Amino acid sequence: MAAPCVGEAFPPLKNDLILRAARGEKTEKVPVWVMRQAGRYLPEFQEVRKEHEFFTVCQTPELACEVTLQPIRRFPLDAAIIFSDILVVPQALGMQVDMVPGKGPTFPEPLETPKDLEKLAKDVNVKEKLSYVYDAITLTRHKLEGKCPLIGFSGAPWTLMSYMIEGGGSTTKAKSKKWLYVYPEASHQLLQLLTDVIVPYLIGQVKAGAQMLQLFESHAGILGHGLFSKFILPYIKQIAKKVKAELPEQYKTVPMVIFAKDAHYALEELSQSGYEVVSLDWTIKPMNARRLAPNVTLQGNLDPCVLYAPEEDIAKYTKEMLKKFGTQRYIANLGHGMYPDMDPEHLAAFIDAVHRYSEEMNQQS
């Protein structure tokens, strides 16, 4: 799979449904994609992983492109999302991250005290350190042949900070939360350092070919409203503002999505944080979200575990969700990502139900 010339024009887009929904324009049906749509639930993804370590796939543009395209070949999805990982940002700062089988991402040397911040790289050349992501995006955009838009993404500062301190997954995030209370100045220093990498990283993704961006604040729910207001909100607002300000004019229409998982207490603030789309987890009532966030497009929020149900039940739950959200200013998705043991045919049932029922609802209205 030879990489096309960087300056080569991208194929014309044939399906802009998700971009129109993100911008609040009228859509004939609801667009749908799902988080972790390229992943272990697909046998073809497992075949790639048998041969290649996780971060090798991320760091090899041809492999990242291949696994990004796998779900697009199988399903009539309305977006592709580049295969990568949020932890490439800590890697760019000089931290080692290993993907340990059965355990997940692991940092052999996590940050323990503010003095450890000195170990992190300063003035990171993002274009150089994360060039493999940009190359994967450009290659994938060509290989998609305009079938659907390509989404780029990054982890958000607090979520990345918590991984860097916890050293991996944690249910309580106690070590990283301790930093917020004991070392507030160092916490802000780290969050700003991450923000200063994320902004050019996202801008670079758009220049490479990403047509939409999502910021994953996956660990928002572990903080209460007070800590959220101090240590999450200022940085995600800063990211949206700076990305939009610094993008060249021809990219100004690229929509941005914020997904702050379990931040049900902050929907109003999230809707006013500079993003066109607010993505919701499955614990949030659609009607509440519409009331608190009336001026943005909403994304979500089917409980991923619905995909374990029989296909006719998946259709029923999807129809109920569509009735609650309505068909406009809306992007259907799961409330989080696919799980490894899910049946691909059940995802197909979800995608079909979204398209079929939303088209029916639009014809009836």
JSON list of C-alpha atoms in Angstrom, two decimals, residues 96-201:
[
{"chain": "A", "resi": 96, "resn": "GLN", "atom": "CA", "xyz": [7.33, 5.02, 27.72]},
{"chain": "A", "resi": 97, "resn": "VAL", "atom": "CA", "xyz": [3.94, 3.36, 27.27]},
{"chain": "A", "resi": 98, "resn": "ASP", "atom": "CA", "xyz": [3.56, -0.40, 26.80]},
{"chain": "A", "resi": 99, "resn": "MET", "atom": "CA", "xyz": [0.38, -2.21, 25.80]},
{"chain": "A", "resi": 100, "resn": "VAL", "atom": "CA", "xyz": [0.42, -5.21, 28.14]},
{"chain": "A", "resi": 101, "resn": "PRO", "atom": "CA", "xyz": [-1.87, -8.14, 27.14]},
{"chain": "A", "resi": 102, "resn": "GLY", "atom": "CA", "xyz": [-4.67, -8.60, 29.67]},
{"chain": "A", "resi": 103, "resn": "LYS", "atom": "CA", "xyz": [-3.76, -5.36, 31.46]},
{"chain": "A", "resi": 104, "resn": "GLY", "atom": "CA", "xyz": [-3.86, -2.59, 28.89]},
{"chain": "A", "resi": 105, "resn": "PRO", "atom": "CA", "xyz": [-1.68, 0.53, 28.66]},
{"chain": "A", "resi": 106, "resn": "THR", "atom": "CA", "xyz": [1.12, 0.63, 31.22]},
{"chain": "A", "resi": 107, "resn": "PHE", "atom": "CA", "xyz": [3.68, 3.33, 32.07]},
{"chain": "A", "resi": 108, "resn": "PRO", "atom": "CA", "xyz": [6.80, 1.67, 33.58]},
{"chain": "A", "resi": 109, "resn": "GLU", "atom": "CA", "xyz": [7.85, 5.04, 35.06]},
{"chain": "A", "resi": 110, "resn": "PRO", "atom": "CA", "xyz": [4.75, 7.12, 35.89]},
{"chain": "A", "resi": 111, "resn": "LEU", "atom": "CA", "xyz": [4.96, 10.65, 37.27]},
{"chain": "A", "resi": 112, "resn": "GLU", "atom": "CA", "xyz": [5.10, 10.53, 41.08]},
{"chain": "A", "resi": 113, "resn": "THR", "atom": "CA", "xyz": [6.01, 14.05, 42.22]},
{"chain": "A", "resi": 114, "resn": "PRO", "atom": "CA", "xyz": [6.16, 17.47, 40.52]},
{"chain": "A", "resi": 115, "resn": "LYS", "atom": "CA", "xyz": [9.94, 17.01, 40.17]},
{"chain": "A", "resi": 116, "resn": "ASP", "atom": "CA", "xyz": [9.17, 14.31, 37.60]},
{"chain": "A", "resi": 117, "resn": "LEU", "atom": "CA", "xyz": [7.80, 16.98, 35.25]},
{"chain": "A", "resi": 118, "resn": "GLU", "atom": "CA", "xyz": [11.43, 17.84, 34.53]},
{"chain": "A", "resi": 119, "resn": "LYS", "atom": "CA", "xyz": [11.74, 14.49, 32.72]},
{"chain": "A", "resi": 120, "resn": "LEU", "atom": "CA", "xyz": [9.13, 15.50, 30.14]},
{"chain": "A", "resi": 121, "resn": "ALA", "atom": "CA", "xyz": [10.25, 16.94, 26.82]},
{"chain": "A", "resi": 122, "resn": "LYS", "atom": "CA", "xyz": [9.75, 20.68, 26.41]},
{"chain": "A", "resi": 123, "resn": "ASP", "atom": "CA", "xyz": [8.97, 22.43, 23.12]},
{"chain": "A", "resi": 124, "resn": "VAL", "atom": "CA", "xyz": [7.96, 19.16, 21.47]},
{"chain": "A", "resi": 125, "resn": "ASN", "atom": "CA", "xyz": [8.14, 19.18, 17.68]},
{"chain": "A", "resi": 126, "resn": "VAL", "atom": "CA", "xyz": [4.72, 17.60, 17.21]},
{"chain": "A", "resi": 127, "resn": "LYS", "atom": "CA", "xyz": [5.04, 17.44, 13.43]},
{"chain": "A", "resi": 128, "resn": "GLU", "atom": "CA", "xyz": [8.18, 15.34, 13.80]},
{"chain": "A", "resi": 129, "resn": "LYS", "atom": "CA", "xyz": [7.22, 13.21, 16.83]},
{"chain": "A", "resi": 130, "resn": "LEU", "atom": "CA", "xyz": [3.73, 12.32, 15.58]},
{"chain": "A", "resi": 131, "resn": "SER", "atom": "CA", "xyz": [4.36, 12.38, 11.84]},
{"chain": "A", "resi": 132, "resn": "TYR", "atom": "CA", "xyz": [3.20, 8.75, 11.61]},
{"chain": "A", "resi": 133, "resn": "VAL", "atom": "CA", "xyz": [-0.32, 9.81, 12.63]},
{"chain": "A", "resi": 134, "resn": "TYR", "atom": "CA", "xyz": [-0.37, 12.50, 9.95]},
{"chain": "A", "resi": 135, "resn": "ASP", "atom": "CA", "xyz": [0.93, 10.06, 7.34]},
{"chain": "A", "resi": 136, "resn": "ALA", "atom": "CA", "xyz": [-1.76, 7.53, 8.34]},
{"chain": "A", "resi": 137, "resn": "ILE", "atom": "CA", "xyz": [-4.47, 10.20, 8.02]},
{"chain": "A", "resi": 138, "resn": "THR", "atom": "CA", "xyz": [-3.31, 11.32, 4.57]},
{"chain": "A", "resi": 139, "resn": "LEU", "atom": "CA", "xyz": [-3.04, 7.76, 3.30]},
{"chain": "A", "resi": 140, "resn": "THR", "atom": "CA", "xyz": [-6.44, 6.79, 4.75]},
{"chain": "A", "resi": 141, "resn": "ARG", "atom": "CA", "xyz": [-8.15, 9.88, 3.34]},
{"chain": "A", "resi": 142, "resn": "HIS", "atom": "CA", "xyz": [-7.01, 8.80, -0.15]},
{"chain": "A", "resi": 143, "resn": "LYS", "atom": "CA", "xyz": [-7.89, 5.13, 0.37]},
{"chain": "A", "resi": 144, "resn": "LEU", "atom": "CA", "xyz": [-11.39, 6.04, 1.59]},
{"chain": "A", "resi": 145, "resn": "GLU", "atom": "CA", "xyz": [-12.04, 7.36, -1.94]},
{"chain": "A", "resi": 146, "resn": "GLY", "atom": "CA", "xyz": [-14.55, 9.88, -0.59]},
{"chain": "A", "resi": 147, "resn": "LYS", "atom": "CA", "xyz": [-16.83, 7.19, 0.83]},
{"chain": "A", "resi": 148, "resn": "CYS", "atom": "CA", "xyz": [-17.22, 9.07, 4.15]},
{"chain": "A", "resi": 149, "resn": "PRO", "atom": "CA", "xyz": [-15.38, 11.71, 6.21]},
{"chain": "A", "resi": 150, "resn": "LEU", "atom": "CA", "xyz": [-12.34, 10.87, 8.32]},
{"chain": "A", "resi": 151, "resn": "ILE", "atom": "CA", "xyz": [-12.28, 11.81, 12.02]},
{"chain": "A", "resi": 152, "resn": "GLY", "atom": "CA", "xyz": [-9.06, 12.71, 13.83]},
{"chain": "A", "resi": 153, "resn": "PHE", "atom": "CA", "xyz": [-8.78, 12.79, 17.62]},
{"chain": "A", "resi": 154, "resn": "SER", "atom": "CA", "xyz": [-6.77, 13.34, 20.76]},
{"chain": "A", "resi": 155, "resn": "GLY", "atom": "CA", "xyz": [-7.07, 12.57, 24.41]},
{"chain": "A", "resi": 156, "resn": "ALA", "atom": "CA", "xyz": [-7.86, 15.65, 26.54]},
{"chain": "A", "resi": 157, "resn": "PRO", "atom": "CA", "xyz": [-5.41, 17.01, 29.14]},
{"chain": "A", "resi": 158, "resn": "TRP", "atom": "CA", "xyz": [-6.93, 15.64, 32.36]},
{"chain": "A", "resi": 159, "resn": "THR", "atom": "CA", "xyz": [-7.42, 12.14, 30.94]},
{"chain": "A", "resi": 160, "resn": "LEU", "atom": "CA", "xyz": [-3.81, 12.05, 29.70]},
{"chain": "A", "resi": 161, "resn": "MET", "atom": "CA", "xyz": [-2.53, 13.46, 33.01]},
{"chain": "A", "resi": 162, "resn": "SER", "atom": "CA", "xyz": [-4.36, 10.76, 34.96]},
{"chain": "A", "resi": 163, "resn": "TYR", "atom": "CA", "xyz": [-2.78, 7.99, 32.86]},
{"chain": "A", "resi": 164, "resn": "MET", "atom": "CA", "xyz": [0.67, 9.54, 33.23]},
{"chain": "A", "resi": 165, "resn": "ILE", "atom": "CA", "xyz": [0.36, 9.59, 37.03]},
{"chain": "A", "resi": 166, "resn": "GLU", "atom": "CA", "xyz": [-1.59, 6.38, 37.65]},
{"chain": "A", "resi": 167, "resn": "GLY", "atom": "CA", "xyz": [0.72, 4.43, 35.35]},
{"chain": "A", "resi": 168, "resn": "GLY", "atom": "CA", "xyz": [-2.24, 2.76, 33.64]},
{"chain": "A", "resi": 169, "resn": "GLY", "atom": "CA", "xyz": [-5.91, 2.09, 34.26]},
{"chain": "A", "resi": 170, "resn": "SER", "atom": "CA", "xyz": [-7.39, 2.90, 37.68]},
{"chain": "A", "resi": 171, "resn": "THR", "atom": "CA", "xyz": [-10.92, 2.82, 39.06]},
{"chain": "A", "resi": 172, "resn": "THR", "atom": "CA", "xyz": [-10.43, 5.63, 41.59]},
{"chain": "A", "resi": 173, "resn": "LYS", "atom": "CA", "xyz": [-7.73, 7.79, 39.90]},
{"chain": "A", "resi": 174, "resn": "ALA", "atom": "CA", "xyz": [-6.67, 8.52, 43.50]},
{"chain": "A", "resi": 175, "resn": "LYS", "atom": "CA", "xyz": [-3.03, 9.25, 42.68]},
{"chain": "A", "resi": 176, "resn": "SER", "atom": "CA", "xyz": [-3.86, 11.77, 39.97]},
{"chain": "A", "resi": 177, "resn": "LYS", "atom": "CA", "xyz": [-6.69, 13.34, 41.97]},
{"chain": "A", "resi": 178, "resn": "LYS", "atom": "CA", "xyz": [-4.26, 13.70, 44.87]},
{"chain": "A", "resi": 179, "resn": "TRP", "atom": "CA", "xyz": [-2.09, 15.87, 42.60]},
{"chain": "A", "resi": 180, "resn": "LEU", "atom": "CA", "xyz": [-5.02, 18.24, 42.04]},
{"chain": "A", "resi": 181, "resn": "TYR", "atom": "CA", "xyz": [-5.37, 18.80, 45.80]},
{"chain": "A", "resi": 182, "resn": "VAL", "atom": "CA", "xyz": [-1.73, 18.55, 46.93]},
{"chain": "A", "resi": 183, "resn": "TYR", "atom": "CA", "xyz": [0.11, 19.94, 43.88]},
{"chain": "A", "resi": 184, "resn": "PRO", "atom": "CA", "xyz": [-2.39, 22.28, 42.17]},
{"chain": "A", "resi": 185, "resn": "GLU", "atom": "CA", "xyz": [0.30, 24.48, 40.57]},
{"chain": "A", "resi": 186, "resn": "ALA", "atom": "CA", "xyz": [2.20, 21.50, 39.16]},
{"chain": "A", "resi": 187, "resn": "SER", "atom": "CA", "xyz": [-1.13, 20.05, 37.95]},
{"chain": "A", "resi": 188, "resn": "HIS", "atom": "CA", "xyz": [-1.87, 23.24, 36.01]},
{"chain": "A", "resi": 189, "resn": "GLN", "atom": "CA", "xyz": [1.68, 23.19, 34.65]},
{"chain": "A", "resi": 190, "resn": "LEU", "atom": "CA", "xyz": [1.24, 19.64, 33.36]},
{"chain": "A", "resi": 191, "resn": "LEU", "atom": "CA", "xyz": [-2.24, 20.31, 31.96]},
{"chain": "A", "resi": 192, "resn": "GLN", "atom": "CA", "xyz": [-0.93, 23.36, 30.11]},
{"chain": "A", "resi": 193, "resn": "LEU", "atom": "CA", "xyz": [2.04, 21.39, 28.77]},
{"chain": "A", "resi": 194, "resn": "LEU", "atom": "CA", "xyz": [-0.37, 18.78, 27.41]},
{"chain": "A", "resi": 195, "resn": "THR", "atom": "CA", "xyz": [-2.65, 21.47, 25.96]},
{"chain": "A", "resi": 196, "resn": "ASP", "atom": "CA", "xyz": [0.34, 23.01, 24.18]},
{"chain": "A", "resi": 197, "resn": "VAL", "atom": "CA", "xyz": [0.99, 19.67, 22.46]},
{"chain": "A", "resi": 198, "resn": "ILE", "atom": "CA", "xyz": [-2.66, 18.79, 21.74]},
{"chain": "A", "resi": 199, "resn": "VAL", "atom": "CA", "xyz": [-3.41, 22.07, 19.91]},
{"chain": "A", "resi": 200, "resn": "PRO", "atom": "CA", "xyz": [-0.76, 21.67, 17.17]},
{"chain": "A", "resi": 201, "resn": "TYR", "atom": "CA", "xyz": [-1.42, 17.92, 17.09]}
]
